[in-house]
mmCIF file of C-alpha atoms and ligand atoms in Angstrom:
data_model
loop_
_atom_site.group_PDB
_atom_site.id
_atom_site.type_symbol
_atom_site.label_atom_id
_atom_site.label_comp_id
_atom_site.label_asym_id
_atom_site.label_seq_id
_atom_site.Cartn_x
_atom_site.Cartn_y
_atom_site.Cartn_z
ATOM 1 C CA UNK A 1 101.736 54.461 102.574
ATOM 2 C CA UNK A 2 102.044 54.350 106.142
ATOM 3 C CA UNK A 3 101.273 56.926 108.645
ATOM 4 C CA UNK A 4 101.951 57.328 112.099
ATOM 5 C CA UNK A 5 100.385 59.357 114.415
ATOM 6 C CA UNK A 6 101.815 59.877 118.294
ATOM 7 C CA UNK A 7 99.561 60.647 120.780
ATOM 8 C CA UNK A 8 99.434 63.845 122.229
ATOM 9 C CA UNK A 9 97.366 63.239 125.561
ATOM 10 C CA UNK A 10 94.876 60.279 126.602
ATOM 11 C CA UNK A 11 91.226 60.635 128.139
ATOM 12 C CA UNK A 12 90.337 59.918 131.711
ATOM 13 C CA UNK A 13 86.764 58.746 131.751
ATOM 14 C CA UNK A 14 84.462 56.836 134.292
ATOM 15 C CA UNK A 15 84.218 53.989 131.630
ATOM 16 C CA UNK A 16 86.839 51.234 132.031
ATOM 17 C CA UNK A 17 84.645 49.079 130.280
ATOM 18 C CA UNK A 18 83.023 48.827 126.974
ATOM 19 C CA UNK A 19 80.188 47.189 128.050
ATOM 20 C CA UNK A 20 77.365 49.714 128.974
ATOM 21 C CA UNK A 21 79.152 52.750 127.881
ATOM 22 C CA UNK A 22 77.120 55.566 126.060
ATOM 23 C CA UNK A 23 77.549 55.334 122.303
ATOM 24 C CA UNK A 24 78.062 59.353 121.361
ATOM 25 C CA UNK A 25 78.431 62.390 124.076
ATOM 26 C CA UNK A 26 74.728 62.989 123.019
ATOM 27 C CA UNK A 27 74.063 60.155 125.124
ATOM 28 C CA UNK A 28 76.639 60.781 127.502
ATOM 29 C CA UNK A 29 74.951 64.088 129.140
ATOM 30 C CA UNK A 30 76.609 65.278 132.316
ATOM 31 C CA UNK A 31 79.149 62.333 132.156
ATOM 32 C CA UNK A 32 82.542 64.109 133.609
ATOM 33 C CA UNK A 33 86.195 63.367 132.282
ATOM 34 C CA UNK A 34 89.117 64.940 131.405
ATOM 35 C CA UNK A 35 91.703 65.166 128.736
ATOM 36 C CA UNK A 36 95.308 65.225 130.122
ATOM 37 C CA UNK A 37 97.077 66.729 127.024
ATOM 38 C CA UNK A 38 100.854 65.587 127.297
ATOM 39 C CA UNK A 39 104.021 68.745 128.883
ATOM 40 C CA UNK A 40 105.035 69.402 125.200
ATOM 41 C CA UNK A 41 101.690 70.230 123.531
ATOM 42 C CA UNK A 42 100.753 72.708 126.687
ATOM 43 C CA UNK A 43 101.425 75.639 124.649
ATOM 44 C CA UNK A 44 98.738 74.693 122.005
ATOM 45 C CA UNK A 45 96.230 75.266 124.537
ATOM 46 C CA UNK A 46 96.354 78.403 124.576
ATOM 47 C CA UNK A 47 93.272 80.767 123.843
ATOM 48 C CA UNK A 48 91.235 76.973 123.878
ATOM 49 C CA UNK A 49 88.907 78.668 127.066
ATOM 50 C CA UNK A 50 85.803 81.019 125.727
ATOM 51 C CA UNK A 51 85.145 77.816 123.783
ATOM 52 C CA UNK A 52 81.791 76.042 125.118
ATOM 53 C CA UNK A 53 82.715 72.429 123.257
ATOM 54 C CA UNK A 54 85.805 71.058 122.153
ATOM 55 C CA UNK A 55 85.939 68.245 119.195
ATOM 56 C CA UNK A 56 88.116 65.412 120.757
ATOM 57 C CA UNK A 57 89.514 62.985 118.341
ATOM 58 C CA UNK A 58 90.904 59.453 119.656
ATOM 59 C CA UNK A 59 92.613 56.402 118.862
ATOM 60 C CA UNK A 60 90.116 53.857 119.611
ATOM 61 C CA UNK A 61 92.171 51.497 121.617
ATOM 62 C CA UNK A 62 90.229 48.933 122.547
ATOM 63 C CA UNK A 63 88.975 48.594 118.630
ATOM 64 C CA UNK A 64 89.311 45.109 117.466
ATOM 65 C CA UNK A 65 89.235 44.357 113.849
ATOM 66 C CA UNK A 66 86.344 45.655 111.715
ATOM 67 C CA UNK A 67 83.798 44.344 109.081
ATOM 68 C CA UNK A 68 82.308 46.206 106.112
ATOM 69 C CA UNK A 69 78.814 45.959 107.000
ATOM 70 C CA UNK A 70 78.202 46.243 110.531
ATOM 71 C CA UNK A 71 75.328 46.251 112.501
ATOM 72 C CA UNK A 72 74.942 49.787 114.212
ATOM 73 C CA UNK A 73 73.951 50.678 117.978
ATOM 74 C CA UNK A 74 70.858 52.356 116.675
ATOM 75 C CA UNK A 75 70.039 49.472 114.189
ATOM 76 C CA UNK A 76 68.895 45.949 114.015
ATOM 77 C CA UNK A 77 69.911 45.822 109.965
ATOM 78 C CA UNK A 78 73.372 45.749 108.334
ATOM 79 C CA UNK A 79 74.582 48.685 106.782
ATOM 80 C CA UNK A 80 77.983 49.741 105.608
ATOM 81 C CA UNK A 81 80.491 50.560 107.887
ATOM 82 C CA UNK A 82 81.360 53.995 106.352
ATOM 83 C CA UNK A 83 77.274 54.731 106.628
ATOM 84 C CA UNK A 84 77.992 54.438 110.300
ATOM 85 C CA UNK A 85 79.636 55.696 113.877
ATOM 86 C CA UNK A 86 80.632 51.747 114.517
ATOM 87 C CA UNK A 87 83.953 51.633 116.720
ATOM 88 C CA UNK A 88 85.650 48.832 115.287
ATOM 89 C CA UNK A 89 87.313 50.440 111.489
ATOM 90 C CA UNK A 90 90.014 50.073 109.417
ATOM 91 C CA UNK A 91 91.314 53.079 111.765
ATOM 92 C CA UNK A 92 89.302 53.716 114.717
ATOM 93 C CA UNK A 93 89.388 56.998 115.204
ATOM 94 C CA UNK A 94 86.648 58.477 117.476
ATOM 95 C CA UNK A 95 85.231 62.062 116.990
ATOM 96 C CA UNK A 96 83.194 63.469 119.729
ATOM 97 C CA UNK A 97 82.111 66.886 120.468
ATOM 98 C CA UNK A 98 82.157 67.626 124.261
ATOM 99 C CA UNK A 99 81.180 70.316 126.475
ATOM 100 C CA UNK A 100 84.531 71.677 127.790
ATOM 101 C CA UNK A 101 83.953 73.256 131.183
ATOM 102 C CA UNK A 102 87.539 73.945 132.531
ATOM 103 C CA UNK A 103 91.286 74.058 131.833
ATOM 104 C CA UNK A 104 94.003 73.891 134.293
ATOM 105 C CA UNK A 105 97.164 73.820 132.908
ATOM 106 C CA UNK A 106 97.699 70.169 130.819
ATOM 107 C CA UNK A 107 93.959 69.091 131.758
ATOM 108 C CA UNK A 108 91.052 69.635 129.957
ATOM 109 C CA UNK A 109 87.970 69.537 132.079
ATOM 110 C CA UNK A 110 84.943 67.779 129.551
ATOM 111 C CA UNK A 111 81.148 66.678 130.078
ATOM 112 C CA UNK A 112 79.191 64.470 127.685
ATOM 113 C CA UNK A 113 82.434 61.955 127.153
ATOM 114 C CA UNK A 114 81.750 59.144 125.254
ATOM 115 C CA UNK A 115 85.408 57.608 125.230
ATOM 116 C CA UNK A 116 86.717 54.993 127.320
ATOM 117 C CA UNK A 117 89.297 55.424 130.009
ATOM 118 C CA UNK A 118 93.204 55.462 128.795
ATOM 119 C CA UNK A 119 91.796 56.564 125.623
ATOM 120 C CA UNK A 120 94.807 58.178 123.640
ATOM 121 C CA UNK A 121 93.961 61.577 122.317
ATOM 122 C CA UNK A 122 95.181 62.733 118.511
ATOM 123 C CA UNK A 123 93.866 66.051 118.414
ATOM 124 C CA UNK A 124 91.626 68.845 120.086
ATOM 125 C CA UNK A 125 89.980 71.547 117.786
ATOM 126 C CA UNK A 126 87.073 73.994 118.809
ATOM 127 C CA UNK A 127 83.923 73.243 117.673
ATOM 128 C CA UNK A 128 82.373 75.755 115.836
ATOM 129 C CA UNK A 129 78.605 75.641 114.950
ATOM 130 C CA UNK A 130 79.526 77.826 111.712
ATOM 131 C CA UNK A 131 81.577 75.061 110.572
ATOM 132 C CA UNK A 132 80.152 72.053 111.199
ATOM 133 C CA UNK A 133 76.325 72.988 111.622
ATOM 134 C CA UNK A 134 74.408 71.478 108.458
ATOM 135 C CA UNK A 135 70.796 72.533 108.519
ATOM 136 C CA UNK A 136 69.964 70.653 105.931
ATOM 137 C CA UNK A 137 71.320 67.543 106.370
ATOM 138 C CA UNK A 138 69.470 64.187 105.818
ATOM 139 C CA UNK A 139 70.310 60.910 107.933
ATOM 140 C CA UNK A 140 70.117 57.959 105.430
ATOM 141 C CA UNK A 141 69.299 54.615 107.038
ATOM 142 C CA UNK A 142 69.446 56.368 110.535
ATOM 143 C CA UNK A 143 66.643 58.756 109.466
ATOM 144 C CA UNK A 144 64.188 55.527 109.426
ATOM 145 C CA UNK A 145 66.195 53.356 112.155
ATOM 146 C CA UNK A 146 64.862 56.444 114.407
ATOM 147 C CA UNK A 147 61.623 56.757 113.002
ATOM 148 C CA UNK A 148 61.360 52.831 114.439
ATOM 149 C CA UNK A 149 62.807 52.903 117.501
ATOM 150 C CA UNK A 150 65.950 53.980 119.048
ATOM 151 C CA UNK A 151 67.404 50.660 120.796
ATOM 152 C CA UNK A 152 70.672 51.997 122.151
ATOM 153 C CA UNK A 153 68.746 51.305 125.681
ATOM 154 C CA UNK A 154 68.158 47.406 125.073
ATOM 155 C CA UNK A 155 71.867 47.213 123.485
ATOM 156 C CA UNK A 156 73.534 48.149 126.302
ATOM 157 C CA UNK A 157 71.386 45.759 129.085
HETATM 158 C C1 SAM B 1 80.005 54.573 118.663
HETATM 159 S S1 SAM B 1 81.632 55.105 119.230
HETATM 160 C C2 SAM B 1 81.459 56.805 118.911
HETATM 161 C C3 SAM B 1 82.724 57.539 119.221
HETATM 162 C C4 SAM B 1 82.710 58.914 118.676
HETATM 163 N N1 SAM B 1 81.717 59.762 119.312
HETATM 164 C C5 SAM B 1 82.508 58.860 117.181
HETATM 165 O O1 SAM B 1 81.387 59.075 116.718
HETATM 166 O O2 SAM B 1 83.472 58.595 116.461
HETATM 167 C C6 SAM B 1 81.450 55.086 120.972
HETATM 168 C C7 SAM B 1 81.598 53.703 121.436
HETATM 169 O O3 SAM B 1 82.924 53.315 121.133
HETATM 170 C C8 SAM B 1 83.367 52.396 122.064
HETATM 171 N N2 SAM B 1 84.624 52.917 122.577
HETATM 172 C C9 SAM B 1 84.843 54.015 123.324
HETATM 173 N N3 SAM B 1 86.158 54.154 123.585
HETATM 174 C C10 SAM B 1 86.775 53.133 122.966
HETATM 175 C C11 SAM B 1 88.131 52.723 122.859
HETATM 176 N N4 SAM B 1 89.128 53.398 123.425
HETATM 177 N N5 SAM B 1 88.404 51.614 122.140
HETATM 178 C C12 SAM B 1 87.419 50.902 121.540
HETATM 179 N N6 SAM B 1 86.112 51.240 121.610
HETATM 180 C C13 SAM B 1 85.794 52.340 122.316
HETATM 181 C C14 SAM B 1 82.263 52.240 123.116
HETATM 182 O O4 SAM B 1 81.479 51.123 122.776
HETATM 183 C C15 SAM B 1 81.447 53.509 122.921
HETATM 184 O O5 SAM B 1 80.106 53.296 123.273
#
């Protein structure tokens, strides 16, 4: 089966490279963007302000190939790519959660971006804590890669 999504706006972001980019809106604090969402999807903005965050989903663009076992941002060690956030996937779709601040007709005002520049956008949906807040979740391999060290800094030198 084949499926084929259209676009229905693209990201505007300070990163036009890869290279040195945060890796998740958590590490992306403050960073400013916005999501330009295409003339015929306006309408499906409505009632989107009162909502603090907005989950952004993207087309990965710039993703190039993938491998099964990558080795993650936060890691030194293989692990499977479904086990992590890696990029680079059979289809790289990105999910972050940013802070939306404003909306102005097609453009969505965001902080905390973690998405390159010309980024297309698939969807928009509120984030709701109720919904995707898991108390009690555990972090696998990430739960020790932490309790080592976090080396997103040294990745990105
Ligand atoms: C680890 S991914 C996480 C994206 C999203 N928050 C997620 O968890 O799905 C973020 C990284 O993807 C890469 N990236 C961002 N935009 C991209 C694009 N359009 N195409 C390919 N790679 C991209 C950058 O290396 C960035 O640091």
């Amino acid at each position: 089966m084949k499926i084929g999504y259209q676009p229905i706006g693209v990201v505007h972001s300070p990163f036009t490279e890869i290279e040195g980019m945060p890796i998740q809106p958590s590490r992306a604090k403050g960073v400013s963007g916005t999501a330009e969402v295409f003339p015929q999807y306006v309408e499906g903005l409505a009632d989107l302000e009162g909502f603090s965050h907005i989950i952004l989903l993207c087309h990965l663009h710039r993703s190039r190939g993938f491998r099964l076992k990558v080795v993650p941002f936060l890691d030194t060690e293989l692990w499977g790519l479904f086990a992590t956030r890696a990029p680079n996937r059979p289809n790289p779709i990105g999910l972050s959660v940013v802070c939306l601040v404003d909306i102005e007709q097609n453009r969505l005002s965001v902080k905390d971006i973690d998405i390159l520049d010309g980024t297309p956008v698939l969807d928009i949906k509120p984030y709701v804590p109720e919904f995707n807040e898991r108390t009690e979740a555990t972090l696998g391999w990430l739960g020790s890669a932490r309790k080592r060290k976090a080396l997103s800094g040294e990745r990105f030198k």
